Short mmCIF file of C-alpha atoms in Angstrom, two decimals:
data_model
loop_
_atom_site.label_atom_id
_atom_site.label_comp_id
_atom_site.label_asym_id
_atom_site.label_seq_id
_atom_site.Cartn_x
_atom_site.Cartn_y
_atom_site.Cartn_z
CA UNK F 107 18.43 -18.29 2.80
CA UNK F 108 15.78 -16.56 0.73
CA UNK F 109 12.31 -16.55 2.21
CA UNK F 110 10.15 -19.15 0.48
CA UNK F 111 6.38 -18.67 0.41
CA UNK F 112 4.62 -21.27 2.47
CA UNK F 113 2.42 -23.47 0.33
CA UNK F 114 -1.14 -23.94 1.44
CA UNK F 115 -4.15 -25.66 -0.04
CA UNK F 116 -6.40 -23.56 -2.17
CA UNK F 117 -9.68 -22.78 -0.44
CA UNK F 118 -12.77 -24.33 -2.03
CA UNK F 119 -13.98 -21.02 -3.43
CA UNK F 120 -11.40 -19.14 -5.43
CA UNK F 121 -13.80 -16.37 -6.30
CA UNK F 122 -11.06 -13.79 -6.25
CA UNK F 123 -9.23 -12.89 -9.43
CA UNK F 124 -5.83 -12.23 -7.89
CA UNK F 125 -5.97 -15.37 -5.74
CA UNK F 126 -6.73 -17.45 -8.81
CA UNK F 127 -3.74 -15.96 -10.57
CA UNK F 128 -1.51 -16.65 -7.58
CA UNK F 129 -2.67 -20.23 -7.15
CA UNK F 130 -2.22 -20.88 -10.86
CA UNK F 131 1.44 -20.11 -10.55
CA UNK F 132 1.77 -21.88 -7.20
CA UNK F 133 2.98 -18.89 -5.24
CA UNK F 134 0.85 -17.82 -2.32
CA UNK F 135 2.72 -17.07 0.84
CA UNK F 136 1.83 -15.67 4.17
CA UNK F 137 3.99 -15.40 7.21
CA UNK F 138 4.32 -14.16 10.72
CA UNK F 139 5.36 -10.60 11.35
CA UNK F 140 8.76 -11.52 12.77
CA UNK F 141 9.72 -13.62 9.75
CA UNK F 142 9.22 -10.73 7.32
CA UNK F 143 9.46 -7.54 9.39
CA UNK F 144 11.15 -5.91 12.34
CA UNK F 145 10.31 -2.88 14.49
CA UNK F 146 12.30 0.09 13.24
CA UNK F 147 11.68 2.54 16.07
CA UNK F 148 9.90 2.81 19.46
CA UNK F 149 10.07 -0.91 20.27
CA UNK F 150 8.21 -0.23 23.53
CA UNK F 151 5.19 0.90 21.48
CA UNK F 152 4.64 -2.61 20.05
CA UNK F 153 2.50 -5.33 21.57
CA UNK F 154 1.81 -8.82 20.24
CA UNK F 155 -1.46 -10.68 20.81
CA UNK F 156 -1.18 -14.00 19.02
CA UNK F 157 -1.16 -13.29 15.29
CA UNK F 158 -2.03 -9.63 15.83
CA UNK F 159 0.58 -6.90 16.11
CA UNK F 160 -0.45 -3.59 17.68
CA UNK F 161 1.42 -0.30 17.32
CA UNK F 162 0.54 2.69 19.44
CA UNK F 163 0.92 6.43 19.18
CA UNK F 164 0.99 8.49 22.37
CA UNK F 165 2.31 11.92 23.24
CA UNK F 166 5.81 10.47 23.66
CA UNK F 167 6.19 8.70 20.33
CA UNK F 168 4.69 6.97 17.35
CA UNK F 169 6.09 3.68 16.04
CA UNK F 170 7.11 1.99 12.82
CA UNK F 171 8.25 -1.29 11.30
CA UNK F 172 10.11 -2.29 8.14
CA UNK F 173 10.66 -5.42 6.08
CA UNK F 174 13.90 -7.31 6.63
CA UNK F 175 14.44 -7.57 2.87
CA UNK F 176 13.91 -5.41 -0.19
CA UNK F 177 11.94 -6.54 -3.21
CA UNK F 178 11.32 -5.83 -6.86
CA UNK F 179 7.95 -6.79 -8.36
CA UNK F 180 5.25 -8.95 -6.80
CA UNK F 181 2.43 -8.41 -4.35
CA UNK F 182 2.51 -7.16 -0.77
CA UNK F 183 -0.53 -7.34 1.51
CA UNK F 184 -1.27 -6.55 5.12
CA UNK F 185 -4.54 -6.51 7.04
CA UNK F 186 -5.04 -3.44 9.23
CA UNK F 187 -7.66 -2.40 11.75
CA UNK F 188 -7.32 1.35 12.10
CA UNK F 189 -7.45 3.57 15.18
CA UNK F 190 -10.95 3.58 16.67
CA UNK F 191 -12.90 6.58 17.91
CA UNK F 192 -11.39 10.06 17.72
CA UNK F 193 -8.26 9.63 15.63
CA UNK F 194 -8.03 13.23 14.37
CA UNK F 195 -4.47 14.34 13.70
CA UNK F 196 -3.06 10.83 13.42
CA UNK F 197 -1.74 9.12 10.31
CA UNK F 198 -1.26 5.39 9.87
CA UNK F 199 0.84 4.61 6.80
CA UNK F 200 1.53 1.43 4.85
CA UNK F 201 3.98 1.90 2.00
CA UNK F 202 6.79 0.59 -0.16
CA UNK F 203 9.88 2.69 -0.78
CA UNK F 204 13.38 2.51 -2.17
CA UNK F 205 16.31 4.45 -0.70
CA UNK F 206 18.03 7.66 -1.69
CA UNK F 207 17.03 11.11 -2.98
CA UNK F 208 15.65 9.72 -6.27
CA UNK F 209 13.57 7.06 -4.58
CA UNK F 210 10.38 5.37 -5.74
CA UNK F 211 7.48 4.99 -3.33
CA UNK F 212 3.88 3.70 -3.19
CA UNK F 213 1.79 4.99 -0.27
CA UNK F 214 -1.39 4.25 1.60
CA UNK F 215 -1.86 6.95 4.25
CA UNK F 216 -4.90 6.65 6.50
CA UNK F 217 -5.85 10.09 7.74
CA UNK F 218 -7.49 10.11 11.15
CA UNK F 219 -10.84 11.70 11.80
CA UNK F 220 -13.10 13.12 14.45
CA UNK F 221 -15.58 10.60 15.78
CA UNK F 222 -18.33 9.89 13.29
CA UNK F 223 -16.51 11.31 10.27
CA UNK F 224 -15.36 8.90 7.56
CA UNK F 225 -11.72 7.87 7.43
CA UNK F 226 -9.86 9.20 4.40
CA UNK F 227 -7.23 7.16 2.58
CA UNK F 228 -4.59 9.11 0.69
CA UNK F 229 -2.55 7.31 -1.95
CA UNK F 230 0.55 8.64 -3.61
CA UNK F 231 3.21 7.51 -6.08
CA UNK F 232 6.79 8.79 -6.14
CA UNK F 233 9.02 8.17 -9.14
CA UNK F 234 12.68 9.21 -9.05
CA UNK F 235 12.05 11.29 -5.93
CA UNK F 236 9.04 13.16 -7.33
CA UNK F 237 5.63 12.69 -5.70
CA UNK F 238 2.72 15.16 -5.65
CA UNK F 239 0.38 12.52 -7.09
CA UNK F 240 -2.14 12.43 -4.26
CA UNK F 241 -5.59 10.91 -4.48
CA UNK F 242 -8.00 10.69 -1.56
CA UNK F 243 -10.83 8.22 -1.03
CA UNK F 244 -13.58 7.73 1.47
CA UNK F 245 -13.77 3.99 2.13
CA UNK F 246 -17.04 2.11 1.66
CA UNK F 247 -16.75 0.53 5.12
CA UNK F 248 -15.63 1.57 8.60
CA UNK F 249 -11.93 0.55 8.69
CA UNK F 250 -11.81 0.78 12.49
CA UNK F 251 -14.37 -1.99 13.13
CA UNK F 252 -12.54 -4.91 11.56
CA UNK F 253 -9.44 -5.91 9.64
CA UNK F 254 -9.31 -5.12 5.93
CA UNK F 255 -6.59 -5.96 3.45
CA UNK F 256 -4.45 -3.36 1.70
CA UNK F 257 -2.17 -4.43 -1.13
CA UNK F 258 0.28 -3.29 -3.76
CA UNK F 259 0.61 -5.35 -6.93
CA UNK F 260 3.72 -4.24 -8.82
CA UNK F 261 5.08 -5.45 -12.13
CA UNK F 262 6.72 -3.95 -15.20
CA UNK F 263 3.38 -2.83 -16.64
CA UNK F 264 1.47 -1.35 -13.71
CA UNK F 265 1.23 -0.63 -10.00
CA UNK F 266 -2.21 -1.50 -8.60
CA UNK F 267 -3.40 -0.33 -5.18
CA UNK F 268 -6.02 -2.73 -3.79
CA UNK F 269 -8.42 -2.52 -0.85
CA UNK F 270 -9.98 -5.90 -0.02
CA UNK F 271 -8.84 -6.91 -3.53
CA UNK F 272 -10.77 -4.04 -5.14
CA UNK F 273 -8.47 -1.85 -7.24
CA UNK F 274 -8.62 1.77 -6.06
CA UNK F 275 -5.74 3.13 -8.12
CA UNK F 276 -3.61 2.11 -11.10
CA UNK F 277 -0.32 3.69 -12.09
CA UNK F 278 0.54 2.40 -15.56
CA UNK F 279 3.90 2.16 -17.28
CA UNK F 280 3.90 5.02 -19.81
CA UNK F 281 7.59 4.99 -20.64
CA UNK F 282 6.66 4.93 -24.32
CA UNK F 283 5.23 8.43 -23.68
CA UNK F 284 8.50 9.55 -22.10
CA UNK F 285 7.17 9.27 -18.52
CA UNK F 286 9.46 7.53 -15.98
CA UNK F 287 8.16 4.35 -14.34
CA UNK F 288 9.38 2.68 -11.11
CA UNK F 289 10.99 -0.54 -12.27
CA UNK F 290 14.71 -0.45 -11.45
CA UNK F 291 14.94 0.07 -7.66
CA UNK F 292 14.33 -2.54 -5.00
CA UNK F 293 11.84 -1.40 -2.36
CA UNK F 294 11.35 -2.13 1.30
CA UNK F 295 7.91 -2.44 2.91
CA UNK F 296 7.06 -0.17 5.82
CA UNK F 297 4.32 0.92 8.17
CA UNK F 298 4.16 3.63 10.79
CA UNK F 299 1.77 5.57 12.98
CA UNK F 300 2.54 9.16 13.89
CA UNK F 301 1.13 12.55 14.80
CA UNK F 302 0.52 14.70 11.72
CA UNK F 303 -1.98 17.18 13.09
CA UNK F 304 -0.33 20.01 11.15
CA UNK F 305 -2.07 18.67 8.00
CA UNK F 306 -3.82 15.30 8.40
CA UNK F 307 -7.34 16.22 9.48
CA UNK F 308 -9.26 18.98 7.68
CA UNK F 309 -5.99 20.49 6.50
CA UNK F 310 -4.61 20.73 10.02
CA UNK F 311 -7.56 22.57 11.53
CA UNK F 312 -8.41 19.66 13.84
CA UNK F 313 -5.61 18.80 16.26
CA UNK F 314 -4.79 15.56 18.04
CA UNK F 315 -6.65 15.16 21.33
CA UNK F 316 -4.06 13.46 23.52
CA UNK F 317 -6.67 12.68 26.18
CA UNK F 318 -7.78 9.93 23.77
CA UNK F 319 -4.28 8.41 23.54
CA UNK F 320 -2.94 5.83 23.08
CA UNK F 321 -4.04 5.55 19.46
CA UNK F 322 -3.66 1.93 18.35
CA UNK F 323 -3.41 0.41 14.87
CA UNK F 324 -3.65 -3.39 14.66
CA UNK F 325 -2.07 -5.62 12.01
CA UNK F 326 -2.25 -9.23 10.89
CA UNK F 327 -2.13 -11.26 7.65
CA UNK F 328 1.37 -10.27 6.57
CA UNK F 329 2.02 -11.49 3.03
CA UNK F 330 4.92 -10.77 0.70
CA UNK F 331 4.92 -12.61 -2.63
CA UNK F 332 7.76 -10.78 -4.32
CA UNK F 333 11.16 -11.14 -5.93
CA UNK F 334 13.63 -10.71 -3.06
CA UNK F 335 16.69 -8.53 -3.70
CA UNK F 336 19.55 -9.41 -1.34
CA UNK F 337 21.86 -6.54 -0.37
CA UNK F 338 24.87 -8.68 -1.29
CA UNK F 339 23.73 -8.90 -4.92
CA UNK F 340 24.46 -6.04 -7.31
CA UNK F 341 21.39 -3.94 -8.14
CA UNK F 342 21.72 -4.65 -11.86
CA UNK F 343 21.77 -8.41 -11.18
CA UNK F 344 18.73 -8.20 -8.90
CA UNK F 345 16.93 -6.22 -11.59
CA UNK F 346 17.84 -8.74 -14.30
CA UNK F 347 16.69 -11.68 -12.18
CA UNK F 348 13.44 -10.05 -11.04
CA UNK F 349 12.62 -8.90 -14.57
CA UNK F 350 12.82 -12.36 -16.08
CA UNK F 351 9.43 -13.96 -15.88
CA UNK F 352 8.15 -14.28 -12.34
CA UNK F 353 4.47 -14.97 -11.66
CA UNK F 354 3.87 -11.20 -11.68
CA UNK F 355 4.72 -11.14 -15.39
CA UNK F 356 1.73 -13.31 -16.32
CA UNK F 357 -0.04 -11.61 -19.27
CA UNK F 358 -3.29 -11.52 -17.25
CA UNK F 359 -1.58 -9.23 -14.73
CA UNK F 360 -0.36 -6.68 -17.26
CA UNK F 361 -3.66 -4.80 -17.05
CA UNK F 362 -6.89 -4.90 -15.08
CA UNK F 363 -9.52 -7.45 -15.98
CA UNK F 364 -12.85 -6.11 -17.23
CA UNK F 365 -14.40 -6.74 -13.81
CA UNK F 366 -11.56 -4.89 -12.08
CA UNK F 367 -11.85 -1.98 -14.51
CA UNK F 368 -15.52 -1.69 -13.55
CA UNK F 369 -14.60 -1.84 -9.87
CA UNK F 370 -12.08 0.98 -10.32
CA UNK F 371 -14.66 3.10 -12.16
CA UNK F 372 -17.08 2.51 -9.27
CA UNK F 373 -14.47 3.57 -6.70
CA UNK F 374 -13.57 6.70 -8.66
CA UNK F 375 -17.20 7.69 -9.21
CA UNK F 376 -18.46 7.05 -5.69
CA UNK F 377 -15.57 7.34 -3.26
CA UNK F 378 -12.86 9.63 -4.62
CA UNK F 379 -12.85 13.03 -2.93
CA UNK F 380 -9.58 14.42 -4.31
CA UNK F 381 -7.50 13.72 -7.40
CA UNK F 382 -4.34 15.69 -8.17
CA UNK F 383 -5.12 15.24 -11.87
CA UNK F 384 -8.09 17.58 -11.59
CA UNK F 385 -6.51 20.13 -9.21
CA UNK F 386 -6.05 23.06 -11.59
CA UNK F 387 -4.89 25.32 -8.76
CA UNK F 388 -1.87 23.13 -8.06
CA UNK F 389 -1.34 22.02 -11.64
CA UNK F 390 -2.48 24.65 -14.18
CA UNK F 391 -1.14 22.30 -16.87
CA UNK F 392 -2.59 18.82 -16.38
CA UNK F 393 0.21 16.40 -15.39
CA UNK F 394 1.08 14.43 -18.49
CA UNK F 395 0.41 10.98 -16.99
CA UNK F 396 -3.12 12.10 -16.06
CA UNK F 397 -4.01 12.32 -19.73
CA UNK F 398 -3.45 8.58 -20.04
CA UNK F 399 -4.33 7.11 -16.64
CA UNK F 400 -8.09 7.54 -16.47
CA UNK F 401 -10.01 4.33 -17.14
#
C-alpha cells in the first residue's frame, strides 16, 4: 500500500510560504524513521532515542540509511543536528539519487571542522551522471547545537535546496536552452556519515582525530511529501503519473516568491564561500547553466 501522508491540523501561525502551499493542497506528511527509511549499512552504528535517530562514525565504520521507496517530484525534509566539537575529516550527507551510471542526484554534504571553525555545507547537482556543480556555504547558525531542517523541493520547473525553509540554491529547468534537467528518473532519499579526511576539511590538510570518536549525527522530523514510484510499475508509467498535476505543480511553486528570491540573494551575498560558476581555474569557459541561474 502506498504511504499516505498523515493529516494534521494546521498550526495557528502559517507564517511559512512552503507550509501555506502544502496546507492549501492538503498534503503535509511526517512520519517515523522506520516507516519511510531503513538502515543500509552498519546497523550496529544506529541508536534510537524516542523520535531521534543517531548514527555514529568511529574508526571501524560509518553508517547510512535509505528510503524504502523511490520518488519523483515533491518535497523531502529531515532535521539534523550535526557532529559536535572537533568533527574535522568527517562528512555527513543528506541526498536524493537515482540509480545507474547516468543518475541524477541532489546533495547536501556537511563538511566537518576543527573546533571553533564554522561548518561548511557543500551542495551539488548531478544530471545524467554529470556533477561538478559544487557550491559551499557557511551557515548562519551553529548546526551542532540544535536541530535544523534541510529540504529538497523538486518539480518540473526547479530544484530548490532549503535550510530552515530559506532557499540556499535553485537549479532551474533550462531545457529550452538545450541543458538537461532531472525530471525522468525516480530518486531514493539517503543519508550517511563517513570519514573523508582526504578532502573534507581544508582540502584534506586536517585529518580525522579518532580520539574524539564516536562522531554522532542526530536526526528527527522525517518528512516525504512526494509522488511514490513503485518498483513494480514501469518507469514511463511512474513518470506519466507523477508529471500529471500533483501539489508540486502548483503555479506558485514554479519559481521562487519575491521574498524567497531576496532570501537567496542574502545567502549568496553573505554566506557563499565557493561557487563552481565563478571558478575560472576549473571552468575556463563558464558552464552554460551558470549564465542563467544567478538571481
